[in-house]
Every structure is written in C-alpha cells, then in structure tokens.
Short mmCIF file of C-alpha atoms in Angstrom, two decimals:
data_model
loop_
_atom_site.label_atom_id
_atom_site.label_comp_id
_atom_site.label_asym_id
_atom_site.label_seq_id
_atom_site.Cartn_x
_atom_site.Cartn_y
_atom_site.Cartn_z
CA MET A 1174 126.92 20.01 -72.15
CA THR A 1175 126.92 23.76 -71.80
CA GLU A 1176 124.55 25.63 -74.11
CA PRO A 1177 126.11 27.95 -76.73
CA GLY A 1178 127.10 31.28 -75.28
CA HIS A 1179 126.67 30.16 -71.66
CA GLY A 1180 130.10 29.09 -70.50
CA VAL A 1181 132.93 26.78 -71.53
CA LEU A 1182 131.86 24.44 -74.30
CA VAL A 1183 133.24 20.89 -74.38
CA ASP A 1184 133.05 18.94 -77.61
CA ASP A 1185 130.99 15.88 -76.69
CA GLY A 1186 130.42 14.53 -80.16
CA PRO A 1187 132.33 13.08 -83.08
CA THR A 1188 134.62 15.35 -85.06
CA VAL A 1189 132.08 16.22 -87.71
CA PRO A 1190 132.77 19.35 -89.77
CA ALA A 1191 130.44 22.23 -89.02
CA THR A 1192 127.75 23.06 -91.58
CA HIS A 1193 125.68 26.17 -92.22
CA ALA A 1194 122.43 24.30 -91.52
CA ALA A 1195 123.61 22.85 -88.21
CA VAL A 1196 125.13 26.11 -86.94
CA TYR A 1197 121.88 27.92 -87.76
CA ASN A 1198 120.03 25.16 -85.93
CA ALA A 1199 122.28 25.55 -82.89
CA VAL A 1200 121.87 29.33 -82.83
CA HIS A 1201 118.11 28.83 -83.12
CA GLY A 1202 118.17 26.55 -80.08
CA GLY A 1203 117.68 23.28 -81.94
CA LYS A 1204 119.20 19.87 -81.26
CA ASP A 1205 120.21 18.86 -84.79
CA ASN A 1206 123.88 19.73 -84.46
CA PHE A 1207 127.24 18.34 -83.36
CA GLY A 1208 130.04 19.59 -81.18
CA GLN A 1209 131.77 21.57 -83.93
CA ASP A 1210 128.50 23.28 -84.83
CA ARG A 1211 127.89 24.27 -81.21
CA LYS A 1212 131.43 25.57 -80.84
CA LEU A 1213 131.02 27.73 -83.92
CA ALA A 1214 127.59 28.90 -82.71
CA ALA A 1215 129.13 29.88 -79.39
CA GLU A 1216 131.76 31.96 -81.19
CA LEU A 1217 129.06 33.61 -83.29
CA LEU A 1218 127.07 34.45 -80.15
CA ARG A 1219 130.19 36.01 -78.68
CA ILE A 1220 130.28 38.37 -81.65
CA PHE A 1221 126.51 38.79 -81.93
CA PRO A 1222 124.63 38.02 -78.69
CA GLY A 1223 121.39 38.86 -80.48
CA ALA A 1224 121.81 36.20 -83.18
CA PRO A 1225 119.04 33.94 -81.76
CA ALA A 1226 116.56 36.82 -82.00
CA ALA A 1227 117.58 37.37 -85.62
CA ALA A 1228 117.06 33.66 -86.37
CA ARG A 1229 113.61 33.71 -84.79
CA ALA A 1230 112.69 36.85 -86.74
CA ASN A 1231 113.79 35.14 -89.94
CA GLN A 1232 111.66 32.06 -89.32
CA ALA A 1233 108.67 34.23 -88.42
CA PHE A 1234 109.07 36.17 -91.68
CA LEU A 1235 109.16 32.97 -93.72
CA ARG A 1236 105.97 31.72 -92.05
CA ARG A 1237 104.20 35.04 -92.69
CA ALA A 1238 105.31 35.05 -96.33
CA VAL A 1239 104.15 31.50 -96.98
CA ARG A 1240 100.83 32.17 -95.27
CA SER A 1241 100.31 35.42 -97.21
CA LEU A 1242 101.12 33.86 -100.58
CA SER A 1243 98.96 30.87 -99.83
CA ASP A 1244 96.04 33.16 -98.96
CA ALA A 1245 96.68 34.98 -102.27
CA GLY A 1246 96.31 31.78 -104.29
CA ILE A 1247 99.87 30.44 -104.57
CA TYR A 1248 99.84 26.77 -103.64
CA GLN A 1249 103.24 25.53 -104.83
CA PHE A 1250 106.41 26.22 -102.85
CA ILE A 1251 110.06 25.21 -103.32
CA ASP A 1252 112.29 25.85 -100.30
CA LEU A 1253 115.89 26.01 -101.56
CA GLY A 1254 118.56 25.30 -98.93
CA SER A 1255 115.83 24.63 -96.40
CA GLY A 1256 118.12 23.40 -93.62
CA TYR A 1257 116.92 21.41 -90.64
CA PRO A 1258 113.16 21.66 -90.11
CA VAL A 1259 112.04 24.24 -87.56
CA GLU A 1260 108.58 24.02 -86.03
CA PRO A 1261 106.06 25.04 -87.12
CA HIS A 1262 107.18 23.58 -90.44
CA LEU A 1263 106.56 25.88 -93.38
CA HIS A 1264 104.29 23.47 -95.25
CA THR A 1265 101.94 23.42 -92.25
CA VAL A 1266 101.23 27.17 -92.44
CA ALA A 1267 100.19 27.03 -96.10
CA ALA A 1268 96.58 26.47 -97.09
CA ALA A 1269 95.18 22.95 -97.22
CA GLY A 1270 96.20 21.23 -100.43
CA ALA A 1271 99.37 23.27 -100.94
CA ARG A 1272 102.32 21.39 -102.41
CA PHE A 1273 105.78 21.83 -100.97
CA ALA A 1274 109.31 20.73 -101.89
CA TYR A 1275 112.12 21.10 -99.37
CA VAL A 1276 115.55 21.12 -101.05
CA ASP A 1277 118.93 20.69 -99.36
CA HIS A 1278 122.25 19.19 -100.44
CA ASN A 1279 123.04 17.78 -96.99
CA PRO A 1280 121.95 14.11 -96.75
CA THR A 1281 121.56 14.34 -92.96
CA VAL A 1282 119.26 17.34 -93.32
CA CYS A 1283 117.22 15.49 -95.93
CA SER A 1284 116.85 12.49 -93.63
CA HIS A 1285 115.41 14.77 -90.95
CA LEU A 1286 113.09 16.41 -93.48
CA ARG A 1287 111.79 13.06 -94.70
CA ALA A 1288 111.14 11.93 -91.15
CA LEU A 1289 109.61 15.12 -89.75
CA CYS A 1290 107.91 16.67 -92.78
CA ARG A 1291 106.23 13.61 -94.20
CA ALA A 1292 102.83 14.60 -95.59
CA ALA A 1293 100.73 14.40 -98.73
CA GLY A 1294 102.02 16.80 -101.35
CA VAL A 1295 105.37 17.30 -99.57
CA ALA A 1296 108.73 16.15 -100.96
CA SER A 1297 112.28 16.27 -99.61
CA VAL A 1298 114.83 16.68 -102.40
CA GLU A 1299 118.57 16.11 -102.01
CA GLN A 1300 120.06 18.64 -104.42
CA ASP A 1301 122.37 21.66 -104.35
CA LEU A 1302 120.52 24.94 -104.91
CA ARG A 1303 123.44 26.17 -107.03
CA TYR A 1304 122.34 23.74 -109.76
CA VAL A 1305 118.78 24.86 -110.44
CA ASP A 1306 118.27 22.64 -113.49
CA ALA A 1307 119.09 19.56 -111.42
CA VAL A 1308 116.73 20.75 -108.69
CA LEU A 1309 113.79 21.41 -111.02
CA ASP A 1310 114.37 18.18 -112.96
CA ASP A 1311 114.63 16.01 -109.85
CA PRO A 1312 111.97 13.23 -109.87
CA GLU A 1313 111.09 13.82 -106.21
CA LEU A 1314 110.37 17.49 -106.88
CA ALA A 1315 108.51 16.72 -110.09
CA GLY A 1316 106.22 14.46 -108.10
CA VAL A 1317 104.71 17.43 -106.24
CA ILE A 1318 105.48 20.57 -108.28
CA ASN A 1319 103.63 21.22 -111.55
CA PRO A 1320 106.12 23.01 -113.86
CA VAL A 1321 103.45 25.15 -115.55
CA VAL A 1322 101.81 26.46 -112.36
CA PRO A 1323 103.07 29.63 -110.60
CA THR A 1324 105.44 28.70 -107.81
CA ALA A 1325 106.96 30.54 -104.86
CA VAL A 1326 110.66 29.79 -104.45
CA ILE A 1327 111.98 30.36 -100.93
CA CYS A 1328 115.63 31.33 -100.36
CA GLY A 1329 115.59 31.82 -96.61
CA ALA A 1330 118.94 32.92 -95.18
CA VAL A 1331 120.92 31.27 -97.99
CA LEU A 1332 121.78 33.95 -100.55
CA HIS A 1333 124.58 35.27 -98.33
CA VAL A 1334 126.40 31.93 -98.63
CA LEU A 1335 126.55 32.44 -102.40
CA THR A 1336 128.94 34.65 -104.32
CA ASP A 1337 127.51 37.45 -106.46
CA GLU A 1338 128.04 35.28 -109.54
CA GLU A 1339 126.31 32.27 -107.97
CA ALA A 1340 123.36 34.31 -106.67
CA THR A 1341 122.89 36.09 -110.00
CA ARG A 1342 123.03 32.80 -111.89
CA LEU A 1343 120.53 31.22 -109.48
CA ILE A 1344 117.99 34.02 -109.87
CA GLY A 1345 118.50 34.15 -113.64
CA LYS A 1346 117.95 30.42 -114.02
CA LEU A 1347 114.78 30.59 -111.92
CA ARG A 1348 113.51 33.38 -114.22
CA GLU A 1349 114.24 31.18 -117.21
CA ARG A 1350 112.65 27.99 -115.90
CA LEU A 1351 109.67 29.06 -113.81
CA PRO A 1352 106.25 29.91 -115.28
CA PRO A 1353 104.74 33.42 -115.23
CA GLY A 1354 103.38 34.49 -111.87
CA SER A 1355 106.17 32.77 -109.93
CA LEU A 1356 107.81 34.59 -107.03
CA LEU A 1357 111.00 34.68 -105.00
CA VAL A 1358 110.72 34.78 -101.21
CA PHE A 1359 114.08 35.68 -99.73
CA SER A 1360 115.93 36.74 -96.63
CA ILE A 1361 119.60 37.65 -96.77
CA GLY A 1362 122.26 38.69 -94.29
CA THR A 1363 123.28 42.32 -94.38
CA SER A 1364 126.25 44.38 -93.27
CA ASP A 1365 124.02 47.42 -92.73
CA GLY A 1366 124.02 48.61 -89.15
CA LEU A 1367 126.96 46.44 -88.12
CA PRO A 1368 130.37 47.68 -87.02
CA GLU A 1369 132.91 46.72 -89.67
CA SER A 1370 134.97 44.81 -87.12
CA LYS A 1371 132.04 42.61 -86.06
CA ALA A 1372 131.00 41.91 -89.63
CA ALA A 1373 134.59 41.04 -90.54
CA ASP A 1374 134.91 38.72 -87.54
CA ALA A 1375 131.73 36.86 -88.47
CA VAL A 1376 132.78 36.49 -92.11
CA GLN A 1377 136.21 35.23 -91.07
CA LEU A 1378 134.64 32.74 -88.64
CA TYR A 1379 132.51 31.15 -91.36
CA THR A 1380 135.26 31.32 -93.97
CA GLU A 1381 137.72 29.48 -91.75
CA HIS A 1382 135.33 26.81 -90.47
CA ILE A 1383 132.66 26.24 -93.14
CA SER A 1384 132.71 28.35 -96.29
CA PRO A 1385 132.74 32.05 -97.19
CA VAL A 1386 129.72 34.24 -96.58
CA VAL A 1387 128.99 37.63 -98.13
CA LEU A 1388 127.29 40.27 -96.01
CA ARG A 1389 125.89 42.84 -98.43
CA ALA A 1390 124.61 46.37 -98.05
CA LYS A 1391 121.07 47.17 -99.17
CA GLN A 1392 122.08 48.52 -102.57
CA GLN A 1393 124.19 45.43 -103.29
CA ILE A 1394 121.22 43.20 -102.49
CA LEU A 1395 118.99 45.19 -104.82
CA GLN A 1396 121.56 44.69 -107.59
CA LEU A 1397 121.31 40.91 -107.15
CA LEU A 1398 117.58 41.14 -107.85
CA GLY A 1399 118.05 42.38 -111.41
CA GLY A 1400 115.25 40.99 -113.55
CA CYS A 1401 112.84 40.91 -110.61
CA ALA A 1402 110.11 43.28 -109.49
CA LEU A 1403 110.33 43.88 -105.74
CA LEU A 1404 106.87 43.83 -104.19
CA PRO A 1405 105.59 46.00 -101.30
CA PRO A 1406 106.79 46.74 -98.68
CA GLY A 1407 110.10 46.49 -100.51
CA LEU A 1408 113.40 45.43 -99.00
CA VAL A 1409 112.98 45.64 -95.23
CA LYS A 1410 114.34 43.93 -92.13
CA THR A 1411 112.66 40.57 -91.49
CA TYR A 1412 110.73 41.78 -88.47
CA ALA A 1413 109.30 44.72 -90.46
CA TRP A 1414 107.83 42.63 -93.30
CA PHE A 1415 104.09 42.91 -92.59
CA PRO A 1416 104.39 42.02 -88.91
CA ASP A 1417 101.44 40.23 -87.33
CA ASP A 1418 101.51 42.83 -84.57
CA PRO A 1419 102.83 46.37 -85.20
CA THR A 1420 104.51 46.25 -81.79
CA ASP A 1421 106.81 43.55 -83.20
CA VAL A 1422 108.67 46.31 -85.00
CA ALA A 1423 108.73 48.60 -81.99
CA LEU A 1424 110.14 45.85 -79.80
CA ALA A 1425 112.74 44.63 -82.29
CA VAL A 1426 116.32 44.88 -81.09
CA ASP A 1427 118.32 46.61 -83.82
CA ASP A 1428 121.81 47.24 -82.53
CA ALA A 1429 125.41 46.23 -83.10
CA GLY A 1430 124.89 42.99 -81.16
CA THR A 1431 122.02 41.76 -83.33
CA PRO A 1432 122.75 40.83 -86.94
CA HIS A 1433 119.71 41.26 -89.16
CA LEU A 1434 118.51 39.98 -92.48
CA TYR A 1435 116.72 41.91 -95.15
CA ALA A 1436 113.59 40.26 -96.47
CA GLY A 1437 111.26 40.62 -99.41
CA LEU A 1438 109.11 39.15 -102.15
CA ALA A 1439 110.04 39.61 -105.78
CA GLY A 1440 108.21 38.67 -108.95
CA PHE A 1441 110.28 37.25 -111.79
CA LEU A 1442 110.08 39.49 -114.84
CA PRO A 1443 109.56 37.66 -118.17
CA ASP A 1444 112.70 36.07 -119.51
CA ARG A 1445 113.20 36.02 -123.28
CA ARG A 1446 114.51 32.48 -123.22
CA SER A 1447 111.41 31.16 -121.48
CA LEU A 1448 109.19 33.11 -123.88
CA THR A 1449 110.98 31.51 -126.82
CA ARG A 1450 110.68 28.03 -125.37
CA ASN A 1451 107.06 28.17 -124.22
CA GLY A 1452 105.60 30.57 -126.76
CA PRO A 1453 103.62 33.73 -126.05
CA TYR A 1454 101.44 33.89 -122.98
#
C-alpha cells in the first residue's frame, strides 16, 4: 500500500464510505482508516501538501489547552467529535484525577476510544455533537461529568463541518446547559491565507465524498462565538496559541500549501435560561 501523497494509491480495503474522522486520521499518519479514506486524504494532500503539519499543530494546541486549563483548576473535560484517539491521548495530559468524556457519533471510533482510552474517570460516549441535550444527558457521560462543576468543552477541528445554524445552536445550547465557569476550547478551519481555488477544491472534495465543510474567515468565526468571551491571546492560528517554545511560531509553515486552523478559548457568558432554571449564583 502506498502512503497518501506518495504515488498511485490502490484501494486495498472494503468499500467503506470515507468519514471525517478517518480522513483526519490518515492525514495525521494514523492507521485507523480504510481505502476510501486514504484516497480522499491523498487528494487533500495534492491540494494542501502541508496538511499533516496543520493536523500536528492542531493536536499540539489541544494538548496545550487541556494542560493549561487543568493547571488552572479545571478538571472536567468533554471532547465533542473527538475522532480516533491520537497519542498522547488528551486525558493523559490533564492533571491526576481529571475526568474526561470523549464523544463521537461513529461507532467504530467509539470502539477504538473504549479500547485505547480506558481509564478511571474516562468515558467514551456514542452521541452526535449536534444534539447537545442527548450528549449531556447520556448515562455514560453522566457517570464521569458532574453537571454543576465548571467544564471545558473541546471542539477540536469540528466546527467547520457544521453549518452556521448548527454551530450557533451548539454553542447556544452549551451556554444554556453548562454551569458558570465553563469554557469552550476550539479549533476551526479557516479560508484566511488560502487561494480561493484551493479552498474551493477542498470544500468540493469533502462535499462530494463525505459532507459539506465551511471554511470561514476570521470575522465569520468571531460571529459564531456570540455569547462567549474570547480569552487571551484571542483568535490565533493553532501554532501561535501559547506555544511551548517561541520558535514554534517562527518555524511554522504558513503558505498556500498549508491549511491552518484558528484556535482559542472562550468563556460562556451567562445565559438567561440557565439563570432562570438554576436560580441566582
């Protein structure tokens, strides 16, 4: 089997439809993917040769964010649309005793999560992030997440697979349901810095083979965060979010061949509905 982007690819597996999680896994260099996923990853690498670097930068951002929040006293995390586990697993970079719920609608992904991320205080929940009430009411999640304790919700590289309406509804429902002090950790694909033709080709590729994606400019992303308070350093590229080493930013490839994601942390502003339900704080 030829690796994605390194020659002619022959489909060696069953005809299984490609999925966002498996294509991301293939681009990241993982093995949890089928022939259709690898073919789509190869096409994506043809458009964006720097896609693996962008995937690595995204995972590094998520690890830094979890570690930073854990050090700051947040010990509950919900990873929405977590995808196939990538080492080091996010729950392992949080402080001892942290509680973690991985959420994905793909049963194959959840099987991998249950096998590879089995630990005390860790749950794998088979739910669709678009239906937040079902996610938060799921018995598996309720077994590890205390609904009255501040929680960090992770949306890593998933908001661009949602429409504006879906993303706005998701964030609004989280504001309504989560307790004060909860936060949103997010990374999201952007059209900024990309030639229109490349961005259009990538969107068409996903639309034809999996489902539509929406690459948004910075201002459009900020509009999705209505009702949230963006925390320092604001909305920045993943590699620039408090890098472990300042040279990480200097060495980052930021050109037309490398798609990037914006990243940030946002606090949920009080929601009137939650205030009515729970009483004054």
